[in-house]
Every structure is written in structure tokens, then in C-alpha cells.
Coordinates of C-alpha atoms (C1' of nucleotides) in Angstrom, one line a residue:
Chain A
X1 CA 0.0 0.0 -0.1
X2 CA 2.6 2.6 1.1
X3 CA 4.7 3.7 -1.8
X4 CA 8.4 3.0 -1.5
X5 CA 9.8 6.2 -2.5
X6 CA 13.4 5.2 -2.8
X7 CA 14.8 1.7 -3.6
X8 CA 17.0 0.1 -0.9
X9 CA 20.2 1.1 -2.6
X10 CA 23.4 1.2 -0.5
X11 CA 25.1 3.7 -2.7
X12 CA 22.3 6.1 -2.6
X13 CA 21.6 5.4 1.0
X14 CA 25.1 6.3 1.8
X15 CA 24.4 10.0 2.0
X16 CA 20.6 10.0 2.3
X17 CA 20.5 11.1 5.8
X18 CA 23.0 13.8 5.3
X19 CA 20.6 15.4 2.8
X20 CA 17.5 14.8 4.8
X21 CA 15.2 17.7 5.5
X22 CA 14.7 16.5 9.0
X23 CA 18.5 16.1 9.7
X24 CA 19.2 18.6 12.5
X25 CA 15.7 18.8 13.9
X26 CA 14.7 15.3 14.8
X27 CA 16.1 12.5 16.8
X28 CA 18.4 11.7 13.9
X29 CA 20.4 14.9 14.8
X30 CA 21.7 12.8 17.9
X31 CA 23.6 10.4 15.4
X32 CA 27.0 11.7 14.7
X33 CA 28.3 12.1 11.1
X34 CA 30.2 8.8 11.1
X35 CA 27.0 6.9 12.1
X36 CA 24.9 8.2 9.3
X37 CA 25.7 5.4 7.0
X38 CA 24.3 3.0 9.5
X39 CA 21.3 5.2 10.1
X40 CA 20.6 5.4 6.4
X41 CA 20.8 1.7 5.9
X42 CA 18.4 1.1 8.7
X43 CA 15.7 3.4 7.3
X44 CA 13.1 2.6 5.0
X45 CA 11.8 5.7 3.2
X46 CA 8.0 5.8 2.7
X47 CA 5.4 8.3 1.7
X48 CA 1.6 8.6 2.2
X49 CA -1.2 10.4 0.8
X50 CA -3.9 12.3 2.9
X51 CA -6.1 10.0 4.9
X52 CA -3.7 7.1 4.4
X53 CA -3.2 5.3 7.7
X54 CA 0.3 4.2 8.7
X55 CA -0.2 3.1 12.2
X56 CA -3.3 1.2 13.4
X57 CA -4.1 1.6 17.1
X58 CA -3.8 -1.7 18.9
X59 CA -1.4 -3.3 16.3
X60 CA 1.8 -5.0 17.4
X61 CA 4.3 -2.1 17.6
X62 CA 7.1 -3.2 15.3
X63 CA 8.3 0.1 13.9
X64 CA 9.3 3.6 14.7
X65 CA 8.8 6.5 12.5
X66 CA 10.4 9.8 11.9
X67 CA 8.5 12.3 9.9
X68 CA 10.6 14.0 7.0
X69 CA 7.9 16.1 5.6
X70 CA 4.1 16.7 5.8
X71 CA 1.7 16.6 8.7
X72 CA 0.3 13.6 10.2
X73 CA -2.3 13.1 13.0
X74 CA -2.1 10.7 15.9
X75 CA -5.6 9.6 17.1
X76 CA -7.3 7.4 19.8
X77 CA -10.7 5.9 19.1
X78 CA -13.6 4.8 21.2
X79 CA -15.6 1.6 20.2
X80 CA -18.5 3.7 19.0
X81 CA -16.5 5.9 16.6
X82 CA -15.8 8.9 18.7
X83 CA -12.2 9.9 18.2
X84 CA -9.7 12.2 19.8
X85 CA -6.6 13.6 17.9
X86 CA -3.8 13.5 20.6
X87 CA -1.2 15.3 18.3
X88 CA -0.3 16.6 15.0
X89 CA 3.1 15.7 13.9
X90 CA 5.4 17.4 11.6
X91 CA 9.0 17.1 10.2
X92 CA 11.4 15.9 12.8
X93 CA 8.8 14.3 15.0
X94 CA 9.3 10.8 16.2
X95 CA 6.4 8.3 16.5
X96 CA 5.9 4.8 17.7
X97 CA 7.4 4.6 21.2
X98 CA 5.4 2.4 23.6
X99 CA 5.9 0.6 26.8
X100 CA 3.6 -2.3 25.9
X101 CA 4.1 -4.1 22.6
X102 CA 1.0 -2.4 21.1
X103 CA 0.5 0.9 19.4
X104 CA -1.6 3.0 21.8
X105 CA -2.7 5.3 18.9
X106 CA -3.3 5.3 15.3
X107 CA -1.5 7.7 12.8
X108 CA -2.7 9.1 9.4
X109 CA -1.4 11.5 6.9
X110 CA -3.2 14.9 6.9
X111 CA -1.0 16.3 4.2
X112 CA 1.1 14.1 2.0
X113 CA 3.8 12.6 4.4
X114 CA 7.2 11.4 3.8
X115 CA 8.8 9.5 6.7
X116 CA 11.6 7.0 7.5
X117 CA 10.6 3.8 9.2
X118 CA 12.9 1.8 11.6
X119 CA 12.4 -1.5 13.2
X120 CA 12.1 -1.6 16.9
X121 CA 15.2 -3.9 17.0
X122 CA 17.3 -1.5 14.9
X123 CA 16.5 1.4 17.1
X124 CA 17.5 -0.5 20.2
X125 CA 20.8 -1.2 18.5
X126 CA 21.3 2.5 17.3
X127 CA 20.4 3.7 20.9
X128 CA 23.0 1.3 22.4
X129 CA 25.7 2.6 20.1
X130 CA 24.8 6.1 20.2
X131 CA 23.8 7.1 23.7
X132 CA 23.0 10.6 22.5
X133 CA 20.2 9.2 20.6
X134 CA 18.6 7.8 23.8
X135 CA 19.1 11.1 25.4
X136 CA 17.5 12.9 22.6
X137 CA 14.5 10.5 22.7
X138 CA 14.1 11.2 26.4
X139 CA 14.1 14.9 25.6
X140 CA 11.6 14.4 22.8
X141 CA 9.3 12.4 25.1
X142 CA 9.5 14.8 27.8
X143 CA 8.6 17.6 25.4
X144 CA 5.6 15.6 24.1
X145 CA 4.5 15.1 27.6
X146 CA 4.6 18.8 28.4
X147 CA 2.4 19.4 25.3
X148 CA 0.1 16.7 26.3
X149 CA -0.3 18.2 29.8
X150 CA -1.0 21.7 28.3
X151 CA -3.7 20.0 26.0
X152 CA -5.2 18.3 29.1
X153 CA -5.5 21.8 30.6
X154 CA -7.2 22.9 27.3
X155 CA -9.6 20.0 27.2
X156 CA -10.5 19.9 30.8
X157 CA -10.8 23.7 31.5
X158 CA -11.1 25.9 28.5
X159 CA -14.2 26.9 26.6
X160 CA -14.6 26.7 22.9
X161 CA -13.2 30.2 22.3
X162 CA -10.2 29.7 24.4
X163 CA -9.5 26.3 22.8
X164 CA -9.4 27.7 19.3
X165 CA -7.3 30.8 20.4
X166 CA -4.8 28.4 22.1
X167 CA -4.8 26.1 19.0
X168 CA -4.1 29.0 16.6
X169 CA -1.2 30.4 18.8
X170 CA 0.3 27.0 19.3
X171 CA 0.1 26.3 15.5
X172 CA 1.7 29.7 14.8
X173 CA 4.5 29.0 17.2
X174 CA 5.1 25.3 16.2
X175 CA 5.2 26.2 12.5
X176 CA 7.6 29.1 13.2
X177 CA 5.2 31.6 11.9
X178 CA 5.7 33.6 15.1
X179 CA 8.3 33.6 17.7
X180 CA 8.1 31.2 20.6
X181 CA 8.0 34.0 23.1
X182 CA 6.7 37.6 22.6
X183 CA 4.6 39.0 19.8
X184 CA 5.3 38.8 16.1
X185 CA 6.3 41.8 14.1
X186 CA 3.8 41.1 11.3
X187 CA 0.4 39.5 11.4
X188 CA 1.3 35.8 11.4
X189 CA -0.3 33.6 8.7
X190 CA -1.1 30.3 10.1
X191 CA -1.3 27.3 7.9
X192 CA -4.0 24.8 8.8
X193 CA -3.4 21.6 6.8
X194 CA -6.0 19.8 8.7
X195 CA -9.8 20.2 8.1
X196 CA -12.6 21.3 10.5
X197 CA -13.4 17.9 11.7
X198 CA -9.8 17.3 12.6
X199 CA -9.5 20.6 14.5
X200 CA -12.7 19.5 16.3
X201 CA -11.3 16.1 17.1
X202 CA -8.1 17.7 18.5
X203 CA -9.9 20.4 20.5
X204 CA -12.8 18.1 21.9
X205 CA -15.4 20.1 20.0
X206 CA -17.9 19.2 17.2
X207 CA -17.2 20.5 13.8
X208 CA -20.1 23.1 14.1
X209 CA -18.7 24.6 17.2
X210 CA -15.4 25.0 15.5
X211 CA -17.0 26.7 12.6
X212 CA -19.1 28.9 14.7
X213 CA -16.1 29.9 16.9
X214 CA -14.0 30.7 14.0
X215 CA -16.6 32.9 12.5
X216 CA -17.0 34.6 15.9
X217 CA -13.2 35.3 16.1
X218 CA -13.4 36.7 12.5
X219 CA -16.5 38.8 13.4
X220 CA -14.4 40.2 16.4
X221 CA -11.6 41.3 14.1
X222 CA -9.2 38.9 15.8
X223 CA -8.6 36.6 13.0
X224 CA -9.1 36.6 9.1
X225 CA -10.1 33.3 7.6
X226 CA -8.2 32.5 4.4
X227 CA -10.0 30.7 1.7
X228 CA -7.7 27.7 1.5
X229 CA -7.1 26.2 5.0
X230 CA -5.4 29.0 6.9
X231 CA -5.9 32.2 9.0
X232 CA -4.1 35.5 9.5
X233 CA -3.9 36.5 13.2
X234 CA -4.9 40.2 13.2
X235 CA -5.1 40.9 16.9
X236 CA -2.4 38.8 18.4
X237 CA -2.6 40.2 21.9
X238 CA -6.4 39.6 22.0
X239 CA -5.9 36.0 20.8
X240 CA -3.0 35.4 23.3
X241 CA -5.1 36.7 26.3
X242 CA -8.1 34.5 25.2
X243 CA -5.8 31.5 25.0
X244 CA -5.3 32.1 28.7
X245 CA -1.5 32.1 28.8
X246 CA -0.6 29.0 26.8
Chain B
X1 CA 9.0 24.3 55.4
X2 CA 9.3 20.8 54.4
X3 CA 10.4 18.2 57.2
X4 CA 13.8 16.7 56.8
X5 CA 12.8 13.2 57.8
X6 CA 16.3 11.8 58.0
X7 CA 19.5 13.6 58.7
X8 CA 22.2 13.4 56.1
X9 CA 24.1 10.6 57.8
X10 CA 26.4 8.6 55.6
X11 CA 26.3 5.5 57.7
X12 CA 22.6 5.4 57.7
X13 CA 22.3 6.5 54.0
X14 CA 24.6 3.6 53.1
X15 CA 21.7 1.2 53.0
X16 CA 18.9 3.6 52.9
X17 CA 18.0 3.0 49.3
X18 CA 18.3 -0.8 49.8
X19 CA 15.5 -0.6 52.2
X20 CA 13.4 1.9 50.4
X21 CA 9.7 1.1 49.6
X22 CA 10.1 2.4 46.2
X23 CA 13.2 0.3 45.5
X24 CA 12.2 -2.1 42.7
X25 CA 9.2 0.0 41.3
X26 CA 10.6 3.4 40.6
X27 CA 13.6 4.7 38.5
X28 CA 16.0 3.8 41.2
X29 CA 15.5 0.2 40.3
X30 CA 17.7 0.9 37.2
X31 CA 20.7 1.7 39.6
X32 CA 22.7 -1.5 40.3
X33 CA 23.4 -2.7 43.8
X34 CA 26.9 -1.3 43.8
X35 CA 25.7 2.2 42.8
X36 CA 23.2 2.5 45.8
X37 CA 25.6 4.2 48.0
X38 CA 26.0 7.0 45.6
X39 CA 22.3 7.1 44.9
X40 CA 21.6 7.4 48.6
X41 CA 24.2 10.1 49.2
X42 CA 22.7 12.0 46.4
X43 CA 19.1 11.8 47.7
X44 CA 17.5 14.2 50.2
X45 CA 14.6 12.6 52.0
X46 CA 11.6 15.0 52.6
X47 CA 8.1 14.6 53.7
X48 CA 5.0 16.7 53.1
X49 CA 1.6 16.9 54.7
X50 CA -1.7 17.1 52.6
X51 CA -2.1 20.4 50.7
X52 CA 1.6 21.2 51.1
X53 CA 3.2 22.2 47.8
X54 CA 6.6 21.0 46.8
X55 CA 6.8 22.1 43.2
X56 CA 5.6 25.6 42.0
X57 CA 4.6 25.8 38.3
X58 CA 6.9 28.2 36.6
X59 CA 9.7 28.0 39.1
X60 CA 13.3 27.2 38.0
X61 CA 13.4 23.4 37.7
X62 CA 16.4 22.5 39.9
X63 CA 15.3 19.2 41.4
X64 CA 13.9 15.8 40.5
X65 CA 11.8 13.8 42.9
X66 CA 10.9 10.3 43.4
X67 CA 7.9 9.5 45.5
X68 CA 8.4 6.8 48.3
X69 CA 5.1 6.9 49.9
X70 CA 1.7 8.7 49.7
X71 CA 0.0 10.3 46.8
X72 CA 0.7 13.7 45.2
X73 CA -1.2 15.7 42.5
X74 CA 0.5 17.4 39.5
X75 CA -1.6 20.5 38.4
X76 CA -1.6 23.3 35.8
X77 CA -3.3 26.5 36.6
X78 CA -5.0 29.2 34.5
X79 CA -4.5 32.9 35.5
X80 CA -8.1 33.1 36.8
X81 CA -7.8 30.2 39.1
X82 CA -9.2 27.3 37.0
X83 CA -7.1 24.3 37.5
X84 CA -6.4 20.9 35.9
X85 CA -4.8 18.1 37.6
X86 CA -2.7 16.3 35.0
X87 CA -1.6 13.3 37.1
X88 CA -1.9 11.7 40.5
X89 CA 1.5 10.2 41.5
X90 CA 2.3 7.4 43.9
X91 CA 5.2 5.4 45.2
X92 CA 7.9 4.8 42.4
X93 CA 6.7 7.8 40.3
X94 CA 9.3 10.2 39.2
X95 CA 8.6 14.0 38.8
X96 CA 10.3 17.1 37.6
X97 CA 11.6 16.3 34.1
X98 CA 11.2 19.2 31.9
X99 CA 12.9 20.3 28.5
X100 CA 12.8 23.9 29.4
X101 CA 14.4 25.1 32.7
X102 CA 11.1 25.9 34.4
X103 CA 8.5 23.4 36.0
X104 CA 5.6 23.1 33.6
X105 CA 3.3 22.0 36.5
X106 CA 3.0 22.4 40.2
X107 CA 2.9 19.5 42.8
X108 CA 1.1 19.1 46.0
X109 CA 0.7 16.2 48.5
X110 CA -2.8 14.7 48.7
X111 CA -2.0 12.2 51.3
X112 CA 1.1 12.6 53.4
X113 CA 4.1 12.2 51.1
X114 CA 7.5 10.9 51.5
X115 CA 9.9 11.4 48.6
X116 CA 13.6 11.7 47.7
X117 CA 14.8 14.7 46.1
X118 CA 17.7 15.0 43.6
X119 CA 19.5 18.0 42.1
X120 CA 19.3 18.3 38.2
X121 CA 23.1 18.0 38.2
X122 CA 23.3 14.9 40.3
X123 CA 20.8 13.1 38.1
X124 CA 22.7 14.0 35.1
X125 CA 25.8 12.4 36.6
X126 CA 23.9 9.4 37.6
X127 CA 22.4 8.9 34.2
X128 CA 25.9 9.2 32.5
X129 CA 27.2 6.4 34.9
X130 CA 24.2 4.3 34.9
X131 CA 22.8 4.2 31.3
X132 CA 20.1 1.9 32.5
X133 CA 18.8 4.8 34.4
X134 CA 18.3 6.9 31.4
X135 CA 16.6 3.9 29.7
X136 CA 14.4 3.6 32.7
X137 CA 13.5 7.3 32.6
X138 CA 12.5 7.0 28.8
X139 CA 10.3 4.1 29.7
X140 CA 8.8 6.0 32.4
X141 CA 8.1 9.1 30.4
X142 CA 6.8 7.0 27.6
X143 CA 4.3 5.4 30.0
X144 CA 3.3 8.8 31.3
X145 CA 2.7 10.0 27.7
X146 CA 0.5 7.1 27.1
X147 CA -1.5 7.9 30.2
X148 CA -1.7 11.4 29.2
X149 CA -3.1 10.5 25.7
X150 CA -5.7 8.2 27.3
X151 CA -6.7 11.1 29.6
X152 CA -6.9 13.4 26.5
X153 CA -9.5 10.9 25.0
X154 CA -11.4 11.2 28.3
X155 CA -11.4 14.9 28.6
X156 CA -12.1 15.5 24.9
X157 CA -14.7 12.8 24.1
X158 CA -16.3 11.1 27.2
X159 CA -19.3 12.3 29.2
X160 CA -19.5 12.7 33.0
X161 CA -20.5 9.1 33.6
X162 CA -17.9 7.6 31.4
X163 CA -15.2 9.8 33.0
X164 CA -16.0 8.7 36.4
X165 CA -16.2 5.0 35.3
X166 CA -12.8 5.4 33.6
X167 CA -11.3 7.0 36.6
X168 CA -12.4 4.3 39.1
X169 CA -11.2 1.5 36.9
X170 CA -7.8 3.1 36.2
X171 CA -7.5 3.8 40.0
X172 CA -8.4 0.2 40.8
X173 CA -5.8 -1.0 38.3
X174 CA -3.0 1.5 39.2
X175 CA -3.2 0.6 42.9
X176 CA -3.3 -3.1 42.2
X177 CA -6.7 -3.6 43.6
X178 CA -7.7 -5.4 40.4
X179 CA -5.6 -7.0 37.6
X180 CA -4.3 -4.9 34.8
X181 CA -6.3 -7.1 32.2
X182 CA -9.5 -9.2 32.9
X183 CA -12.0 -8.9 35.6
X184 CA -11.1 -9.1 39.3
X185 CA -12.2 -12.2 41.3
X186 CA -13.8 -10.1 44.3
X187 CA -15.4 -6.8 44.1
X188 CA -12.3 -4.4 44.2
X189 CA -12.2 -1.7 46.9
X190 CA -10.8 1.4 45.5
X191 CA -9.1 3.9 47.8
X192 CA -9.7 7.5 46.8
X193 CA -7.2 9.6 48.9
X194 CA -8.2 12.7 47.0
X195 CA -11.4 14.8 47.7
X196 CA -14.1 15.5 45.2
X197 CA -12.7 18.8 44.1
X198 CA -9.5 17.0 43.0
X199 CA -11.4 14.4 41.3
X200 CA -13.3 17.0 39.4
X201 CA -10.1 19.0 38.5
X202 CA -8.7 15.7 37.2
X203 CA -11.8 14.8 35.1
X204 CA -12.5 18.3 33.9
X205 CA -15.8 18.4 35.9
X206 CA -17.2 20.5 38.7
X207 CA -17.5 19.0 42.1
X208 CA -21.3 19.0 42.0
X209 CA -21.3 16.9 38.8
X210 CA -18.8 14.5 40.3
X211 CA -21.0 14.1 43.4
X212 CA -24.2 13.7 41.3
X213 CA -22.6 11.2 39.0
X214 CA -21.2 9.1 41.9
X215 CA -24.6 9.0 43.3
X216 CA -26.1 7.9 40.0
X217 CA -23.5 5.1 39.8
X218 CA -24.4 4.1 43.3
X219 CA -28.2 4.1 42.5
X220 CA -27.6 1.9 39.6
X221 CA -25.9 -0.6 41.8
X222 CA -22.6 -0.3 39.9
X223 CA -20.6 1.1 42.8
X224 CA -20.9 1.3 46.6
X225 CA -19.7 4.5 48.1
X226 CA -17.6 4.0 51.4
X227 CA -17.9 6.6 54.1
X228 CA -14.3 7.4 54.2
X229 CA -12.9 8.2 50.8
X230 CA -13.3 5.0 48.7
X231 CA -15.8 2.9 46.7
X232 CA -16.4 -0.7 46.0
X233 CA -16.9 -1.7 42.5
X234 CA -20.0 -4.0 42.5
X235 CA -20.6 -4.3 38.9
X236 CA -17.2 -4.4 37.4
X237 CA -18.4 -5.2 33.7
X238 CA -21.0 -2.5 33.8
X239 CA -18.3 0.0 34.9
X240 CA -15.8 -1.1 32.4
X241 CA -18.2 -0.9 29.4
X242 CA -19.1 2.6 30.7
X243 CA -15.6 3.4 30.8
X244 CA -15.7 2.7 26.9
X245 CA -12.6 0.3 26.7
X246 CA -9.9 2.2 28.7
Chain C
dC1 C1' -22.4 23.3 -15.0
dG2 C1' -23.7 19.6 -12.2
dT3 C1' -21.9 16.5 -8.5
dG4 C1' -20.0 15.5 -4.2
dC5 C1' -17.7 17.2 -0.4
dT6 C1' -16.6 20.6 3.3
dT7 C1' -18.1 24.3 5.7
dT8 C1' -21.4 27.5 7.5
dT9 C1' -25.8 28.7 9.7
dG10 C1' -30.1 28.0 12.2
dA11 C1' -33.3 26.0 15.7
dA12 C1' -34.1 22.7 19.3
dA13 C1' -32.2 19.5 22.8
dA14 C1' -28.9 17.8 26.2
dT15 C1' -25.3 18.1 29.3
dC16 C1' -22.9 20.2 32.5
dA17 C1' -22.0 24.7 35.2
dT18 C1' -23.7 27.8 38.4
dC19 C1' -26.0 29.4 42.3
dA20 C1' -28.0 28.2 46.6
dA21 C1' -29.2 25.6 50.4
dG22 C1' -29.1 21.7 53.2
dT23 C1' -26.7 17.4 55.3
dA24 C1' -22.9 14.9 57.0
dT25 C1' -18.5 14.4 59.1
dA26 C1' -14.3 15.5 61.7
dG27 C1' -12.0 18.1 64.7
dT28 C1' -12.1 21.3 68.9
dG29 C1' -12.8 22.9 73.3
dG30 C1' -15.6 23.2 77.3
Chain D
dC1 C1' -19.1 13.3 76.4
dC2 C1' -21.4 16.7 74.0
dA3 C1' -22.3 21.0 71.7
dC4 C1' -20.0 23.9 68.4
dT5 C1' -17.6 25.1 64.2
dA6 C1' -15.4 24.3 60.0
dT7 C1' -15.1 21.6 56.1
dA8 C1' -16.6 18.5 52.8
dC9 C1' -20.2 16.6 50.3
dT10 C1' -24.8 16.2 48.5
dT11 C1' -29.1 17.8 46.5
dG12 C1' -32.2 21.0 44.0
dA13 C1' -33.4 24.8 40.7
dT14 C1' -31.9 27.5 37.0
dG15 C1' -28.9 28.9 33.2
dA16 C1' -25.3 28.7 29.7
dT17 C1' -22.6 26.4 26.6
dT18 C1' -22.2 22.9 23.5
dT19 C1' -24.3 19.1 21.0
dT20 C1' -27.5 17.4 17.8
dC21 C1' -30.4 17.6 13.9
dA22 C1' -31.2 19.8 9.6
dA23 C1' -30.6 22.6 5.7
dA24 C1' -28.2 25.9 3.0
dA25 C1' -24.0 27.8 1.0
dG26 C1' -19.2 27.4 -0.9
dC27 C1' -15.8 25.2 -3.3
dA28 C1' -13.2 21.9 -6.1
dC29 C1' -13.3 18.6 -9.7
dG30 C1' -14.7 16.2 -13.5

DNA sequence: CGTGCTTTTGAAAATCATCAAGTATAGTGG
DNA sequence: CCACTATACTTGATGATTTTCAAAAGCACG
């Protein structure tokens, strides 16, 4: 099903990781230059179209993934079909860690996704040989945990308006559209590759509520809704205070 | 403010960790026998009474903590006072990891808590010398992340009844009152050291809703409410199907 | 220029929050 | 030992926010 983007070709693989877009941002940055050959050989490059699933919740967790390009969503489902998106992932993000042997969430491409797949065994070997990689993974997991806790605060205690505001500001910061701290110089244009349903499933809201709340923010002059999946933040301060100090 | 339970006494410290209640369950289990002297010397034993705070959200993160006994809550606050408990911690649990240099959550004792405190620097040295400890921390963080994602599903997509059911079952499993998989032989008696407000702050509900929902579960014969902070699960299957497959 | 999909908008219903009061329980001091 | 107080918990009535159901509007694509 998934397209093998590049054939397993040692000569090509030799410097694949050195030219990777995610080199320097993801966990792979922890592997020193002289280990890249091994890293390249261990990786299987794959690509997925929107809505294609590459992790099924509950399946045996045999692989790890590092996103090179595009956006994916991680989601958990209830038996009756309700679903919660626990994270949107982009370039450099690492997926697939689990304490038990089963994936605790599913993963689907939102935008076209390119990623590298590693076997559980391979990663274990790499971690043993490159302790910096394990340290990098711990840092990554800790960061994810911090985000998850922030999201719990959002889901448990914020109203629809505050949730949307938090989401837009988090997106603007995560995509580098505006600085991590302080206010941006120009109105940030935030890309939203996911549809309204996905935003709702991430924020614990129904699609209608997302739509209504977006319209309300627009009406108040806080944001501008772009025709093709995006918004411009017109009043950053207002949005930030709505987000209630994310 | 916090009581120093045990004086810093090398002779006593020598085998303190060997006799620790949390030895074998927490991250300390990753330290081999011959490293326990160093671990003991690095630890400061502290104890806290209910409602005492030992981590303040936003403070400089200079310490790590391992709970030895009791229950603590980790919480995030909004400027207007709304709060969300992101986790209840018990013996063996590890607190204080953060990617940035500030604590992203506060921590308070729910029951009387005994814990060991380590400096950030000390832990770094221990991790360097005992790689198993770093591996154990990664496992721990990964597990926490899994729990956090389960909680996101609860907060984003479950109703009050399902939230309470999930909470009671998770508690029963976490405290070993009933097996991690399958149904218990006898009706599990679940201790709830936290008050209704805390349960509400954990489940994203108001205290009145928690109370009403508890009463409803009792009325339906699913649980029995014990006078002193606890419940007995009378109909485990009903509660589990309510929890919607946690 | 239809067709199918996503998004928006409207009206009614449901759930949970809020406000308010009452009950139980534990701890305190006479 | 018992009244008294403080705190936690429960219950009731009302209200607000969000969901649900339904339909219309926008947009992309063949």
C-alpha cells in the first residue's frame, strides 16, 4: 500500500540522511556524522497520501517513524467511533514509542507525508551505540508530555473560544510563523493543513462549534479566515489573552 | 517548611536505598546494587503533609523527585484560578523532568508524602554513569505519555458518567486492587485519597457533577460509596463498558 | 455546469455549570 | 461526652454552553 519512495540502494543510502530535511531537527540529529551510513541503511523511506493510515491503534508495535515532510495526526478511538486526536506531527517528529508491545494510537497522513521507518530492533541497537540518541529521545518524550499536559488543561478547563485561540497560537509557534516568546512583528499567517473535523477532534469540539467559533473570532476582528485552509492573526494580543496564557 | 525526615548521615544512608519502599518499582531500580551508596548520598529525603506544595509551576526546575510513599497531584493553573490536575502520583513515580528550565506544573501532597529529592546536576551524573537509569526514565516518560493520551481521550470525548467510570477503573488497576487485564475475582475496593474537588479537577468536571454522577452510579448498583474516601466496584463489567474500553 | 464534499448557519435539545441551600462528618474545646 | 464550628459533600433549581439535527451555502473537480 505505502509507496516505497526510494529503492533500498546502499550507494544512494550512503548519504541520504546527510541530505534529509529532518536532519538537524529530529532524533536523527543525535547520530554523529560517522553513524549516518548505518542510520541510512536502517531506514526505509515511505510516503503516504492524505487520509492514508500508517499506524493502526492496537497493532503490534514493530516500527518507529521519523517524519521528514508533511503533517500527520495521531488519534485514539472509542468503540462507538468517537475519536480524539492527541497530536499533529510534522518534520522531525518521532512516533511509535510504547511501553507495551502495542501501538496506543493510530496515525494518518493529513498532508502528503514522507517518513523514515525503523524496526524496533534496529532502534534499540542504534540507541546502544549512540547514547546521545537515547538522550534525544528522552528529551523528545519529555517535550511531548509537556504538550500533552498543556492539552489536558485545554480539554478539561477551557471553553470553545479559548480552545481555538490556544490552538491557533500553538500552531503559529510550532510552525515558526511567530516567535516562541513575545509577539510577532507582522500578522502571522497560520497554515491549517487539517480540516474542521480534525480541528474539532483535536480540541474536543464538534465541527459545528469549531466553525461557529472561527466565525465569531473573525467577526470580532481577531483573525482573518483564508479561503484555503489558513488564517491570519490580526489581533495577536487579543488571541493570546483568550488562549489564557498557553 | 518541608520536614527533613532523616539527617544526612552517611552510615545510615549507606543502605537507605536498599530498604526503600520504592526500590524495585521506580527509576531507582535501574541503579545496580553497587551504585546504591552514591544514589543514597545524592538523595535528600523529605516529607510533606496534605495540601503542602513541593513544586511551584513556573519556578526554576532545579530538582527531581521520586515518591516513596503517599499520593501527590500534579496540576496546571490558568490565571483566573481554574485548574487541571494532570496526574496523581504514587510510590515509584518520578517527577520534575522538563525540557525547558522551568517546571511546567505544580505538585502538592494529597496524602502525606515521603519522597527523595535529587538535584538536576546529580541526576545528570547518575544517568551518565548508569545508562540503565536513562533507559528507565525514557520508559517512564513514555508510559506517562500514554496515560496522558488516554486522559486526552477522556477529557475530549467522554461524558461525566464515562469519565468517572474510567477514573475508578484506572485507579483500581493503578493501585493493584484489580488485575491490569481481565476482571477481578472479588469486588475491588478502590481507595480515593483525593477529595471530590480533586477528582473534578482531574476529570474536567465540577465538584457537583462528580457528586451527582457518583450518586447515580451508586443508585444503579454499579458502585458502593464507602464513608471514608473510597468505593467498592459492585458491577465491574458495567463500569468497564461505561469506561468505554480504557 | 452539475456532483459531491466541506463548511457554515439555524433551531431545538442535552449536558454540564452555576447558584443556593441543606446534610454529613471530623475536629475542637468546654 | 457533647455541643460547636469548619469543612466536605450532597441535592435542588436554574442557566449557559455545547451538541445534535437539519438544511443551505461554498468550493473543487470532472
